[in-house]
PDB file of C-alpha atoms in Angstrom:
ATOM      1  CA  MET A1410    -135.421  86.183   8.926  1.00 96.00           C
ATOM      2  CA  LEU A1411    -133.506  83.869  11.237  1.00 98.00           C
ATOM      3  CA  VAL A1412    -135.708  81.557  13.273  1.00 98.00           C
ATOM      4  CA  ALA A1413    -134.519  79.163  16.003  1.00 98.00           C
ATOM      5  CA  VAL A1414    -136.356  75.893  16.630  1.00 98.00           C
ATOM      6  CA  PRO A1415    -135.561  73.286  19.306  1.00 98.00           C
ATOM      7  CA  MET A1416    -135.333  69.904  17.575  1.00 98.00           C
ATOM      8  CA  ASN A1417    -135.097  66.280  18.691  1.00 97.00           C
ATOM      9  CA  SER A1418    -132.540  65.326  15.985  1.00 92.00           C
ATOM     10  CA  LYS A1419    -129.981  66.842  13.592  1.00 82.00           C
ATOM     11  CA  ASP A1420    -131.454  64.817  10.715  1.00 85.00           C
ATOM     12  CA  VAL A1421    -133.413  67.521   8.864  1.00 76.00           C
ATOM     13  CA  GLN A1422    -135.708  64.989   7.176  1.00 80.00           C
ATOM     14  CA  GLU A1423    -136.642  63.135  10.374  1.00 89.00           C
ATOM     15  CA  ALA A1424    -136.360  65.852  13.059  1.00 93.00           C
ATOM     16  CA  GLU A1425    -139.377  67.186  14.906  1.00 97.00           C
ATOM     17  CA  ILE A1426    -139.809  70.148  17.206  1.00 98.00           C
ATOM     18  CA  ALA A1427    -138.949  69.399  20.828  1.00 98.00           C
ATOM     19  CA  LYS A1428    -139.541  71.063  24.161  1.00 98.00           C
ATOM     20  CA  VAL A1429    -137.010  73.817  24.878  1.00 98.00           C
ATOM     21  CA  LEU A1430    -135.397  71.997  27.808  1.00 97.00           C
ATOM     22  CA  GLU A1431    -135.335  68.646  25.959  1.00 97.00           C
ATOM     23  CA  ALA A1432    -133.808  69.832  22.665  1.00 97.00           C
ATOM     24  CA  ALA A1433    -131.123  67.540  21.265  1.00 96.00           C
ATOM     25  CA  THR A1434    -130.097  70.345  18.924  1.00 97.00           C
ATOM     26  CA  TRP A1435    -131.287  73.750  17.772  1.00 97.00           C
ATOM     27  CA  ALA A1436    -132.042  74.480  14.140  1.00 96.00           C
ATOM     28  CA  GLN A1437    -131.600  77.958  12.732  1.00 97.00           C
ATOM     29  CA  LEU A1438    -133.850  78.461   9.742  1.00 97.00           C
ATOM     30  CA  ARG A1439    -132.910  81.217   7.309  1.00 97.00           C
ATOM     31  CA  ILE A1440    -136.089  82.248   5.527  1.00 97.00           C
ATOM     32  CA  GLU A1441    -135.732  84.756   2.708  1.00 96.00           C
ATOM     33  CA  GLU A1442    -138.216  85.916   0.100  1.00 94.00           C
ATOM     34  CA  GLY A1443    -140.776  83.284   0.997  1.00 93.00           C
ATOM     35  CA  GLU A1444    -138.543  80.231   1.037  1.00 94.00           C
ATOM     36  CA  LEU A1445    -136.244  78.255   3.305  1.00 96.00           C
ATOM     37  CA  VAL A1446    -132.692  79.069   2.235  1.00 97.00           C
ATOM     38  CA  GLU A1447    -130.548  77.362   4.872  1.00 95.00           C
ATOM     39  CA  VAL A1448    -130.768  75.174   7.976  1.00 94.00           C
ATOM     40  CA  LEU A1449    -127.906  75.312  10.494  1.00 95.00           C
ATOM     41  CA  HIS A1450    -127.547  73.406  13.770  1.00 95.00           C
ATOM     42  CA  ALA A1451    -126.038  74.284  17.148  1.00 96.00           C
ATOM     43  CA  ASP A1452    -126.085  72.831  20.640  1.00 95.00           C
ATOM     44  CA  SER A1453    -127.893  75.869  22.057  1.00 95.00           C
ATOM     45  CA  TYR A1454    -130.139  78.640  20.790  1.00 95.00           C
ATOM     46  CA  ASP A1455    -127.335  81.168  21.214  1.00 93.00           C
ATOM     47  CA  GLY A1456    -124.666  79.022  19.556  1.00 96.00           C
ATOM     48  CA  PHE A1457    -125.157  80.466  16.073  1.00 97.00           C
ATOM     49  CA  GLU A1458    -122.926  83.014  14.372  1.00 96.00           C
ATOM     50  CA  ASN A1459    -125.898  85.249  13.509  1.00 96.00           C
ATOM     51  CA  TRP A1460    -128.507  86.286  16.061  1.00 95.00           C
ATOM     52  CA  ASN A1461    -132.006  84.769  15.822  1.00 97.00           C
ATOM     53  CA  GLU A1462    -134.897  87.152  15.322  1.00 97.00           C
ATOM     54  CA  ALA A1463    -137.566  84.660  16.382  1.00 97.00           C
ATOM     55  CA  VAL A1464    -137.961  81.349  18.152  1.00 98.00           C
ATOM     56  CA  VAL A1465    -140.643  78.715  17.584  1.00 98.00           C
ATOM     57  CA  VAL A1466    -141.711  76.591  20.543  1.00 98.00           C
ATOM     58  CA  CYS A1467    -144.132  73.661  20.719  1.00 97.00           C
ATOM     59  CA  SER A1468    -146.516  74.960  23.404  1.00 96.00           C
ATOM     60  CA  ASP A1469    -147.523  78.025  25.392  1.00 94.00           C
ATOM     61  CA  GLY A1470    -146.082  76.541  28.591  1.00 94.00           C
ATOM     62  CA  GLU A1471    -142.471  76.556  27.443  1.00 96.00           C
ATOM     63  CA  PRO A1472    -139.849  78.614  29.363  1.00 97.00           C
ATOM     64  CA  VAL A1473    -139.444  81.579  27.028  1.00 96.00           C
ATOM     65  CA  MET A1474    -138.437  84.493  29.273  1.00 96.00           C
ATOM     66  CA  ASP A1475    -134.804  84.348  28.063  1.00 95.00           C
ATOM     67  CA  PHE A1476    -136.008  84.769  24.472  1.00 97.00           C
ATOM     68  CA  ILE A1477    -138.333  87.627  25.375  1.00 96.00           C
ATOM     69  CA  GLU A1478    -135.534  89.390  27.270  1.00 96.00           C
ATOM     70  CA  MET A1479    -133.373  89.113  24.131  1.00 95.00           C
ATOM     71  CA  SER A1480    -136.167  90.748  22.106  1.00 95.00           C
ATOM     72  CA  MET A1481    -136.881  87.609  20.097  1.00 96.00           C
ATOM     73  CA  MET A1482    -140.355  87.128  18.729  1.00 97.00           C
ATOM     74  CA  VAL A1483    -141.835  83.952  20.263  1.00 97.00           C
ATOM     75  CA  LEU A1484    -144.147  81.903  18.045  1.00 98.00           C
ATOM     76  CA  VAL A1485    -145.952  78.678  18.938  1.00 98.00           C
ATOM     77  CA  ALA A1486    -146.358  75.686  16.623  1.00 97.00           C
ATOM     78  CA  HIS A1487    -149.229  73.811  18.245  1.00 95.00           C
ATOM     79  CA  THR A1488    -149.724  71.270  15.451  1.00 96.00           C
ATOM     80  CA  GLN A1489    -146.666  71.689  13.217  1.00 97.00           C
ATOM     81  CA  LYS A1490    -143.880  69.199  13.998  1.00 97.00           C
ATOM     82  CA  THR A1491    -141.365  69.145  11.121  1.00 96.00           C
ATOM     83  CA  ILE A1492    -139.176  71.910   9.725  1.00 95.00           C
ATOM     84  CA  ASP A1493    -141.166  71.929   6.481  1.00 94.00           C
ATOM     85  CA  ASP A1494    -144.462  72.263   8.373  1.00 96.00           C
ATOM     86  CA  ILE A1495    -143.071  75.037  10.573  1.00 97.00           C
ATOM     87  CA  VAL A1496    -141.688  76.996   7.614  1.00 96.00           C
ATOM     88  CA  GLU A1497    -144.968  76.654   5.717  1.00 96.00           C
ATOM     89  CA  ALA A1498    -146.959  77.795   8.758  1.00 97.00           C
ATOM     90  CA  TYR A1499    -144.563  80.719   9.259  1.00 96.00           C
ATOM     91  CA  LEU A1500    -144.912  81.848   5.652  1.00 96.00           C
ATOM     92  CA  PHE A1501    -148.714  81.651   5.801  1.00 95.00           C
ATOM     93  CA  ARG A1502    -148.789  83.316   9.247  1.00 95.00           C
ATOM     94  CA  GLU A1503    -150.342  80.233  10.841  1.00 95.00           C
ATOM     95  CA  LEU A1504    -148.040  80.110  13.852  1.00 96.00           C
ATOM     96  CA  HIS A1505    -149.567  81.509  17.025  1.00 94.00           C
ATOM     97  CA  ASP A1506    -148.367  84.267  19.299  1.00 92.00           C
ATOM     98  CA  LEU A1507    -147.503  83.183  22.792  1.00 85.00           C
ATOM     99  CA  ALA A1508    -150.529  83.046  25.131  1.00 82.00           C
ATOM    100  CA  TYR A1509    -149.628  84.114  28.638  1.00 66.00           C
TER     101      TYR A1509
END
């Protein structure tokens, strides 16, 4: 599964999720067989070689229509801030569906 996350920094250890329009970079998380395999970065959510299947945003009020139109699953990380927290919440199905 390829998951895009807007981040405030390219430093994987220090980066936290950011608002979609304020993202300094986008992280693409490759999650396979219950573990994080790879983290790639790009300047935009569509700047990756492989297409993202899902996007994680930090709140329900984020502009997500572009993602929905591209058939991406939109998940919300209300309390998770770091990549590790987001991956853990994803694996344990603790991320929320978008509330309209």
